[in-house]
XYZ file of C-alpha atoms in Angstrom:
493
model
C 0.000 0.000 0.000
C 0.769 3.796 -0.293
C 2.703 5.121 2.359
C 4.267 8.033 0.141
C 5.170 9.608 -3.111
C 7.660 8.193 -5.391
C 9.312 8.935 -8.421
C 10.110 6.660 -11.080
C 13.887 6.918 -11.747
C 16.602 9.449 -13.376
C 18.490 9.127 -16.201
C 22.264 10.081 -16.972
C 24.655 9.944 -20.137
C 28.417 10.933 -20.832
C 29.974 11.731 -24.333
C 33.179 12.031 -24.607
C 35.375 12.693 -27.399
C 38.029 11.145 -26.624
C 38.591 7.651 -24.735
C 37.941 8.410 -20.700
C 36.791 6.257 -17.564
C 32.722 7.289 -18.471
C 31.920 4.270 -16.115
C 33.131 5.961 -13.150
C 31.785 10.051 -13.940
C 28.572 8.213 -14.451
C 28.689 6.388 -11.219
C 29.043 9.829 -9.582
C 26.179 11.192 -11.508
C 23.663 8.082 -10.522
C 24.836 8.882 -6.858
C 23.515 12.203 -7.081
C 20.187 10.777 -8.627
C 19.888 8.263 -6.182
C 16.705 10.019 -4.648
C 15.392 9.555 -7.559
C 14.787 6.208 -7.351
C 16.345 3.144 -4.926
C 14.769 -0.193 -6.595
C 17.636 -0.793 -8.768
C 20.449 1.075 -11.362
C 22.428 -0.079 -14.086
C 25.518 1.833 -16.543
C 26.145 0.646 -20.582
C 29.564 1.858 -21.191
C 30.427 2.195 -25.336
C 33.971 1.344 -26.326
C 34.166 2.084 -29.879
C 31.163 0.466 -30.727
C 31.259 -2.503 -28.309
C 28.934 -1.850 -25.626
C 29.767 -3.347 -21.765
C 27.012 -3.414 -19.068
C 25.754 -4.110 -16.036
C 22.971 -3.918 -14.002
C 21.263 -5.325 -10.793
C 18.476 -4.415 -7.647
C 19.324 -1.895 -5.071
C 21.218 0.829 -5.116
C 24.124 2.797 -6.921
C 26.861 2.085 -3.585
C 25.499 -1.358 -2.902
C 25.294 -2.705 -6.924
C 28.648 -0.998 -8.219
C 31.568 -2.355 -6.467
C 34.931 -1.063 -7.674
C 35.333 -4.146 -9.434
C 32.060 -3.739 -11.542
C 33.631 -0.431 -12.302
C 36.852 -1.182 -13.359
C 35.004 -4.373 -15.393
C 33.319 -1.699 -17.674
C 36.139 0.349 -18.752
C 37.070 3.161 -20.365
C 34.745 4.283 -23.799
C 33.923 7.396 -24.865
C 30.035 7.281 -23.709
C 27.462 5.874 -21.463
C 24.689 5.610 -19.820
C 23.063 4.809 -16.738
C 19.356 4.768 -15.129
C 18.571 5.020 -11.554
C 14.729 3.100 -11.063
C 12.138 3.616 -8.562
C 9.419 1.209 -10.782
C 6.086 2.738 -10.784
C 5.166 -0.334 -13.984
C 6.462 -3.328 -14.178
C 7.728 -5.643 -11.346
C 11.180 -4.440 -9.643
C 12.707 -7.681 -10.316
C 16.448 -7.459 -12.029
C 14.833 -7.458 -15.530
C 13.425 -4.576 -15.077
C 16.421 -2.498 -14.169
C 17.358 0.041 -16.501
C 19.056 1.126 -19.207
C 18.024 -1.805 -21.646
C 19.848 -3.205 -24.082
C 18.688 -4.416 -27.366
C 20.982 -5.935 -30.362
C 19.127 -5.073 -33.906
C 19.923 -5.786 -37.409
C 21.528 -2.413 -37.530
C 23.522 -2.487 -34.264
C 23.265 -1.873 -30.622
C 20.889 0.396 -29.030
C 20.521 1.260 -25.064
C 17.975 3.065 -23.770
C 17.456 4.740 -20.102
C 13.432 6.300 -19.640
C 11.743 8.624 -16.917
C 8.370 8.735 -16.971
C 5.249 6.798 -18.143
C 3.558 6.115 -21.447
C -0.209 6.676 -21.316
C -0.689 4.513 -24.477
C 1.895 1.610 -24.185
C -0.580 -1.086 -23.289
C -1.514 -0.165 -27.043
C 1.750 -0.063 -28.499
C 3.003 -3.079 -26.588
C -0.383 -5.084 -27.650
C 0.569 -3.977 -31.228
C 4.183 -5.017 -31.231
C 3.660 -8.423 -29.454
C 0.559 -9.120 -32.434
C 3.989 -8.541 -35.145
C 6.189 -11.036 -33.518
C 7.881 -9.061 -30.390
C 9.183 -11.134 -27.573
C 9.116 -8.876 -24.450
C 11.401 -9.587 -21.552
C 10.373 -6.759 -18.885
C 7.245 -5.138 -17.785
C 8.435 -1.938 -18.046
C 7.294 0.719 -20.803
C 10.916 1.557 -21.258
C 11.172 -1.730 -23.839
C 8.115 -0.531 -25.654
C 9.644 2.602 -26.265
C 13.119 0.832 -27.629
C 10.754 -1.484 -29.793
C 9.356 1.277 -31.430
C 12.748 3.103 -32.182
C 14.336 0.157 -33.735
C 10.843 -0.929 -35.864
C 11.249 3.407 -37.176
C 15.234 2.703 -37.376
C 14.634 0.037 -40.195
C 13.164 2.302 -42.922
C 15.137 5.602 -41.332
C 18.580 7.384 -42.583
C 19.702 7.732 -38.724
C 18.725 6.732 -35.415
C 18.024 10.533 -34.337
C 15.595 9.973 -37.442
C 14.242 6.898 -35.959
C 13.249 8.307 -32.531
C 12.017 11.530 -34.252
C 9.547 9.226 -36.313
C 9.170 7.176 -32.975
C 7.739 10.129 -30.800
C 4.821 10.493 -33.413
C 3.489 7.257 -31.527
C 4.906 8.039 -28.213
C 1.859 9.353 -26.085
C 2.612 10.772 -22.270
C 5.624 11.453 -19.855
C 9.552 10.282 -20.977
C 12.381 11.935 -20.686
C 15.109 9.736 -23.072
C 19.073 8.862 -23.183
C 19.344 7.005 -25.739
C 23.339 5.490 -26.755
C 23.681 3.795 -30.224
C 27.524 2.899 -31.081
C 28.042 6.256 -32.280
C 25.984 8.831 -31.235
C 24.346 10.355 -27.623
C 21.011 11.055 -27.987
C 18.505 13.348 -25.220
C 15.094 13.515 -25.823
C 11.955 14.845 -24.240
C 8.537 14.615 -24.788
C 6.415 17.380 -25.983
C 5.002 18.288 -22.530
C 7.746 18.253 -21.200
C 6.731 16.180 -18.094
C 10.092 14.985 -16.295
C 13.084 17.194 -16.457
C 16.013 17.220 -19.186
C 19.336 19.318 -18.793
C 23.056 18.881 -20.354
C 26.171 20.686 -19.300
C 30.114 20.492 -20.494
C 33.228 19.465 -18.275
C 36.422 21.902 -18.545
C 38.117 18.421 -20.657
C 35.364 18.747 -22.978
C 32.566 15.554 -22.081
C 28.917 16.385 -22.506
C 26.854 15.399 -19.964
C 23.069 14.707 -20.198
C 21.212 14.309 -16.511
C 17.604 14.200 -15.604
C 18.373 17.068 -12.769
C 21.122 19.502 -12.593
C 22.737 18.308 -9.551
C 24.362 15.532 -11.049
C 26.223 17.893 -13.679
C 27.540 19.384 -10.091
C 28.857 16.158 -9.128
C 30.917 15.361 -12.070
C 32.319 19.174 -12.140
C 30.355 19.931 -15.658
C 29.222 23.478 -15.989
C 25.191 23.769 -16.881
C 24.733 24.789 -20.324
C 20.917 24.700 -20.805
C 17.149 22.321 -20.001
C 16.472 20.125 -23.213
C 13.659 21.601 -24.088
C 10.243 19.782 -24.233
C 9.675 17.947 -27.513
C 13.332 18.209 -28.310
C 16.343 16.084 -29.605
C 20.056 16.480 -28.577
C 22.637 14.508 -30.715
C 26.044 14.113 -29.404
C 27.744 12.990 -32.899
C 31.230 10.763 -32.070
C 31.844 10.751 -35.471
C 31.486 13.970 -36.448
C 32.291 15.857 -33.348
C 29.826 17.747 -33.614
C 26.581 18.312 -31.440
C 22.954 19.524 -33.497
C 19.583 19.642 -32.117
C 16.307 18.320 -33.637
C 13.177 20.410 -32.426
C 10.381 19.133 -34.883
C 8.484 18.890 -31.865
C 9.221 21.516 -29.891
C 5.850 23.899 -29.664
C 3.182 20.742 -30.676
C 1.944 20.710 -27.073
C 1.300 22.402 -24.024
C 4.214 22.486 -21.574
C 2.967 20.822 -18.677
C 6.674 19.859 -16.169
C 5.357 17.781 -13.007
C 4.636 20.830 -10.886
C 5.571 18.148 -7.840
C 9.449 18.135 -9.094
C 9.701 21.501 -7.120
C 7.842 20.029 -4.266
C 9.597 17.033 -3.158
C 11.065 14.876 -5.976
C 13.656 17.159 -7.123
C 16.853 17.741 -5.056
C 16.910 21.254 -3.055
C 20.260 22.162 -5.007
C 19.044 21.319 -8.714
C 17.789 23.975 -10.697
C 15.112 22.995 -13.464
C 13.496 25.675 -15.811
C 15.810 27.876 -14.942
C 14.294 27.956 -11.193
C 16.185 26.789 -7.975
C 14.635 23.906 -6.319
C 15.467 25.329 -2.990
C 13.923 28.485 -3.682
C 10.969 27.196 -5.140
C 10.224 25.036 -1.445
C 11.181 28.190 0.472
C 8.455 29.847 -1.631
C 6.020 27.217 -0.713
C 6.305 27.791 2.832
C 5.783 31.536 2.284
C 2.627 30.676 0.947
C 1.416 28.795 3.441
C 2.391 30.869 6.493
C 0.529 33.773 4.401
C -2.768 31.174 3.949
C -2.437 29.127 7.186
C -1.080 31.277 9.845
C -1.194 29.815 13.590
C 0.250 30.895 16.689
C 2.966 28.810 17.904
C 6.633 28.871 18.991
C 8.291 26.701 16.814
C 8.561 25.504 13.292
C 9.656 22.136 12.284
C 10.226 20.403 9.019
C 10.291 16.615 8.634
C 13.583 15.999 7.328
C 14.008 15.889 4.290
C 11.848 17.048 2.112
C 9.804 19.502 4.468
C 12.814 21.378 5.247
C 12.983 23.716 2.433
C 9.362 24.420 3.185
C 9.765 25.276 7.365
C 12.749 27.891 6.868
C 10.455 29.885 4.319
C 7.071 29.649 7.053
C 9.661 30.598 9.240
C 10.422 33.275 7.794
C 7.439 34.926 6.559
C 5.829 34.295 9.855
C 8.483 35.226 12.176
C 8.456 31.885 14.039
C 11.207 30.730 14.977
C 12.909 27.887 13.082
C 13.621 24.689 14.994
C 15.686 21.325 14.368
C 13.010 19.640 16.025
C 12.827 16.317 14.476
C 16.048 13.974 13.219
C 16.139 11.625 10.261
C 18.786 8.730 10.466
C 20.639 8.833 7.246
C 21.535 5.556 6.764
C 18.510 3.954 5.820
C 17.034 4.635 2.752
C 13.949 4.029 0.813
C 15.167 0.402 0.035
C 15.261 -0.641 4.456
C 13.277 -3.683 4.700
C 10.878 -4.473 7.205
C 9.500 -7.651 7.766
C 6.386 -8.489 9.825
C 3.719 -5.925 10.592
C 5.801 -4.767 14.197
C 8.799 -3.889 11.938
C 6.051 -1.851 9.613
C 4.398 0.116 12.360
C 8.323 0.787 14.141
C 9.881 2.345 10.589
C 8.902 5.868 11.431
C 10.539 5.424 14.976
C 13.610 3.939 13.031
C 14.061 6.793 10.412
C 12.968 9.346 12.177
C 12.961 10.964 16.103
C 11.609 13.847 17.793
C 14.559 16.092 20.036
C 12.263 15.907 23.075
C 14.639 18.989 24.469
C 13.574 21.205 21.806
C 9.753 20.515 21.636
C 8.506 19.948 25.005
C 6.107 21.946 25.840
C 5.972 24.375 22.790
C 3.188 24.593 19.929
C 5.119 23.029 16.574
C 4.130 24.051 13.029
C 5.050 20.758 11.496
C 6.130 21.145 7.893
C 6.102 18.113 5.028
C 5.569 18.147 1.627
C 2.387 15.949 1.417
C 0.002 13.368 3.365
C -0.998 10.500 1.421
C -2.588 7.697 2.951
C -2.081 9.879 6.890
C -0.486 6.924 8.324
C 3.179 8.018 8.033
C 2.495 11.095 9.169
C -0.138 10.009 11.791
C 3.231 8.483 13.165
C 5.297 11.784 13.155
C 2.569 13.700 14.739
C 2.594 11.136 17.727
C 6.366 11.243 17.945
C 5.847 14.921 18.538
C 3.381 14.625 21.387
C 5.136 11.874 23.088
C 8.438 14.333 23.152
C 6.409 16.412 24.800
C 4.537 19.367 22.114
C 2.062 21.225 23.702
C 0.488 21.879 19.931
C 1.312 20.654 17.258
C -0.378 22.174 13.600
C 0.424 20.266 10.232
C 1.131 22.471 7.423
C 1.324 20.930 3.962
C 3.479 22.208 0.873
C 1.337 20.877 -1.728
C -2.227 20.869 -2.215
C -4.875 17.749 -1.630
C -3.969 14.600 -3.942
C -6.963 13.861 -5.001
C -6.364 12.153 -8.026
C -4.031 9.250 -9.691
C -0.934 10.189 -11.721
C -0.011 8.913 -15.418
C 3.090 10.317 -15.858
C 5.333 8.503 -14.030
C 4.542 8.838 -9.674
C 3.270 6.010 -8.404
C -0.308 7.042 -7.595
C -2.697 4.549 -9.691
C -5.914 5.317 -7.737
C -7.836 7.758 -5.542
C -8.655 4.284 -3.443
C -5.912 4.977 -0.566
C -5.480 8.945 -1.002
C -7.273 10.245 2.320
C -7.954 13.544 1.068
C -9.986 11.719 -1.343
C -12.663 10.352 1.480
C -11.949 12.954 4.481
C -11.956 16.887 5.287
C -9.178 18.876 6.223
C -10.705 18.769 9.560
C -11.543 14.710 9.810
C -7.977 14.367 8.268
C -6.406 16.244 11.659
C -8.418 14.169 13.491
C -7.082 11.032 12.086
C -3.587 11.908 12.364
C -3.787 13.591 15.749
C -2.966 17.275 14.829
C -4.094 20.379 15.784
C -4.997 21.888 13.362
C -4.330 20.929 9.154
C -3.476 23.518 6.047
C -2.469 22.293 2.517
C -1.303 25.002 -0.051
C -3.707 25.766 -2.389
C -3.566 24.961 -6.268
C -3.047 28.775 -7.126
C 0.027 29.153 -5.149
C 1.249 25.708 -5.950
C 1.680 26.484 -9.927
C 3.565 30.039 -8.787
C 6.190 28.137 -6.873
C 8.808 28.287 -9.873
C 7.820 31.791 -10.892
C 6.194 33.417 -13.642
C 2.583 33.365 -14.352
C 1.934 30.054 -13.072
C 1.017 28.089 -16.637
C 3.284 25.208 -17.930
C 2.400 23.074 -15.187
C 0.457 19.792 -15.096
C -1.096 19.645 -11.505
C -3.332 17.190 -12.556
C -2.954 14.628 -9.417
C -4.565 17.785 -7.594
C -6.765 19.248 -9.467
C -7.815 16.658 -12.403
C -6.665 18.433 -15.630
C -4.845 15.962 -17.717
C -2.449 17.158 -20.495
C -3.474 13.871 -22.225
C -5.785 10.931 -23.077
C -6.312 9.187 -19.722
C -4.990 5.193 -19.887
C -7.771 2.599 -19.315
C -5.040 0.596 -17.097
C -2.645 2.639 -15.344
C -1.613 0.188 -12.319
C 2.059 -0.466 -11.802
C 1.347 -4.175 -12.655
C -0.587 -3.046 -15.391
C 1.121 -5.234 -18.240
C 1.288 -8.386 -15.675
C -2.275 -8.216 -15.197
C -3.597 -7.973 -18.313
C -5.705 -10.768 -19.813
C -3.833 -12.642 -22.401
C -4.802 -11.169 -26.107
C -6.358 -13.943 -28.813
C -7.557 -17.762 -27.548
C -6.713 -20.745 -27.083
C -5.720 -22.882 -30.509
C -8.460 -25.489 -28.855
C -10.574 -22.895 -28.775
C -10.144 -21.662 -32.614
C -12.578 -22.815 -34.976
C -9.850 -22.673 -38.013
C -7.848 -25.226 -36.007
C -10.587 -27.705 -34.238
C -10.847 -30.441 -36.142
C -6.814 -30.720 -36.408
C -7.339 -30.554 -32.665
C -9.792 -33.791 -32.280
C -8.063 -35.475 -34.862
C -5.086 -35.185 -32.839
């Protein structure tokens, strides 16, 4: 079940124009993704056309030992995928980037985001012969490159022909033996950015923080419905923007609320700025009187400092997280379940006692988790203690890659603002409103789909948008025992 929000992966590539250790600047840049997505990661190194990889579950410190590292090489690009699976099992075949050998080479392919029409486009590949080997929509996606590579002059051609059919959130890098391609879909959904290192590699990253951690300066976002070709043969570097301008920009506004790191900057915005804003808003919408404001750590930190300051309450480390368990910690047995909170996270009982605590966090989803914090508060002794949300209400389930299939377990969905304090033992409740949440990177506000709040979808909703949507699907055709044309060879057998 839903206990919170997660993203499904990020995506990195090096070029290089000359031979260099691209195994180990990528395995910096997946570290800095690694929030990103936990499930599993995986790096394709290209040596001259000869393409080394590997790829297993869990995450970027635990699956890369220097010996993996050093097994990959040197090449002159690569790519790598961080995965937090919101389709498709998260079994080792559906870690990322995939690898597929065509009649015209080698292709490897790293994806964030979700199709909205894949069950389609997988349906209609498997009906000419396709053997699939995830569950992911990633291998859709490299299906239809390779089926528009056949009849094309180039493979940038190929996966400008493919995005005619591609329908919903994906930001691409895509390595064939010679070239690094970026790509993003018209909406621009997921974020896209490159940036150059002093030696002269080109680095493509889902978020801008990972061009940080491998010392490469930012140069610019891919924009939405554009291609980026890094040429190795050539040396040269040309973009493709054919569709660029054929839809509505519509970036996840909830990359500036929590999945994002606080250091990246993404439409030209900083993500720290963007949750400081947040806060603002809500100390301007939901003000309380209290003596302390807390963030849960980490993503409601941002958040606190700006209530904190536009409210003049003072800013508290009231609550700490323990860093060294991640998203991945497993718990077996319910008692483990219900003591994960307590494990990850602890109240400083000298700080709180006895004061009234704004408690800042980027959403409530199901109300369990933070059902859990709130009582961790009061049992360290707050007088008060007033939830303040830097979002607004999910109220809706999300196609474009966060793993909300249903309004089933979102409690906003069934419960007030006042039932919902109730249930998690606050004070008092306030979620930012929808307004204020499309002004958090600036501007007018437009260019932002918001649609798992308010219910505006950029695109054609899915019929089957579960993460175990292609598992659960009933098998296409019948039975040969059942088919007339082959009944009588049947009984005569």
């Amino acid at each position: 079940m839903l206990n919170s929000i997660h993203e499904e992966c990020g995506v990195f590539g090096v070029y290089s124009p000359e031979s260099s250790p691209v195994a180990l600047t990528t395995y910096y840049g997946l570290f800095s993704l690694q929030h990103r997505g936990q499930e599993s990661c995986g790096i394709v190194v290209c040596d001259d056309g000869i393409f080394r990889s590997y790829k297993d579950v869990g995450i970027v410190n635990d699956v890369f030992k220097p010996e993996i590292i050093r097994s990959l090489g040197s090449g002159n690009m690569a790519v790598g995928h961080v995965r937090y699976g919101t389709t498709g099992s998260n079994d080792r075949s559906n870690a990322q980037p995939i690898v597929v050998n065509h009649v015209k080479g080698h292709l490897a392919v790293a994806h964030n985001g979700n199709l909205v029409n894949s069950m389609e486009l997988r349906s209609e590949q498997e009906l000419q012969g396709c053997i699939f080997h995830t569950t992911s929509d990633t291998e859709v996606i490299s299906y239809v490159i390779i089926k528009e590579r056949l009849t094309s002059r180039t493979i940038e051609e190929a996966v400008c022909r493919a995005m005619y059919r591609l329908d919903g959130a994906y930001s691409l890098v895509i390595m064939s033996p010679q070239k690094l391609i970026a790509a993003r879909d018209p909406h621009g959904f997921r974020p896209l950015c490159y940036g150059k290192t002093e030696d002269g590699r080109y680095i493509v990253a889902s978020e801008s923080c990972a061009l940080d951690a491998v010392g490469a300066r930012f140069v610019r976002d891919i924009e939405p419905g554009e291609i980026l070709v890094f040429d190795g043969k050539t040396k040269t570097i040309h973009s493709i923007t054919e569709h660029c301008g054929k839809a509505s920009s519509a970036m996840c506004v909830f990359e500036y609320i929590y999945f994002a790191r606080p250091d990246s900057v993404m439409e030209g915005c900083s993500v720290h700025e963007a949750r400081e804003r947040a806060g603002k808003f809500l100390a301007q919408q939901h003000p309380v009187e209290a003596d302390m404001v807390v963030g849960v750590p980490d993503s409601g930190l941002d958040a606190a400092v700006g209530y904190a300051k536009e409210s003049g309450i003072p800013y508290g480390i009231g609550m700490i997280k323990n860093k060294y368990i991640g998203r991945t910690f497993i718990s077996p047995g319910q008692q483990a379940r219900e003591n994960l909170v307590r494990i990850k996270l602890n109240a400083i009982a000298e700080v709180v006692r006895g004061k009234r605590i704004v408690l800042i966090d980027d959403s409530i989803v199901r109300g369990t988790t933070m059902k859990k914090i709130v009582t961790l508060l009061r049992e360290a002794g707050a007088k008060e203690v007033h939830v303040r949300i830097s979002s607004p209400p999910f109220l809706n389930p999300c196609y474009y890659g966060t793993d909300i299939d249903s309004r089933e377990h979102l409690i906003a969905c069934h419960h007030t603002t006042e039932e919902i304090a109730q249930i998690i033992g606050a004070d008092s409740v306030g979620y930012l409103d929808i307004e204020h949440a499309r002004l958090l990177a600036g501007g007018d506000g437009s260019g932002f789909c918001c649609a798992c709040f308010d219910g505006v979808y950029p695109t054609e909703i899915p019929q089957s948008a579960g993460k175990d949507r292609f598992e659960q699907r009933p098998i296409v055709g019948r039975p040969i025992s059942e088919n007339p044309k082959f009944q009588n060879q049947t009984k005569k057998a």
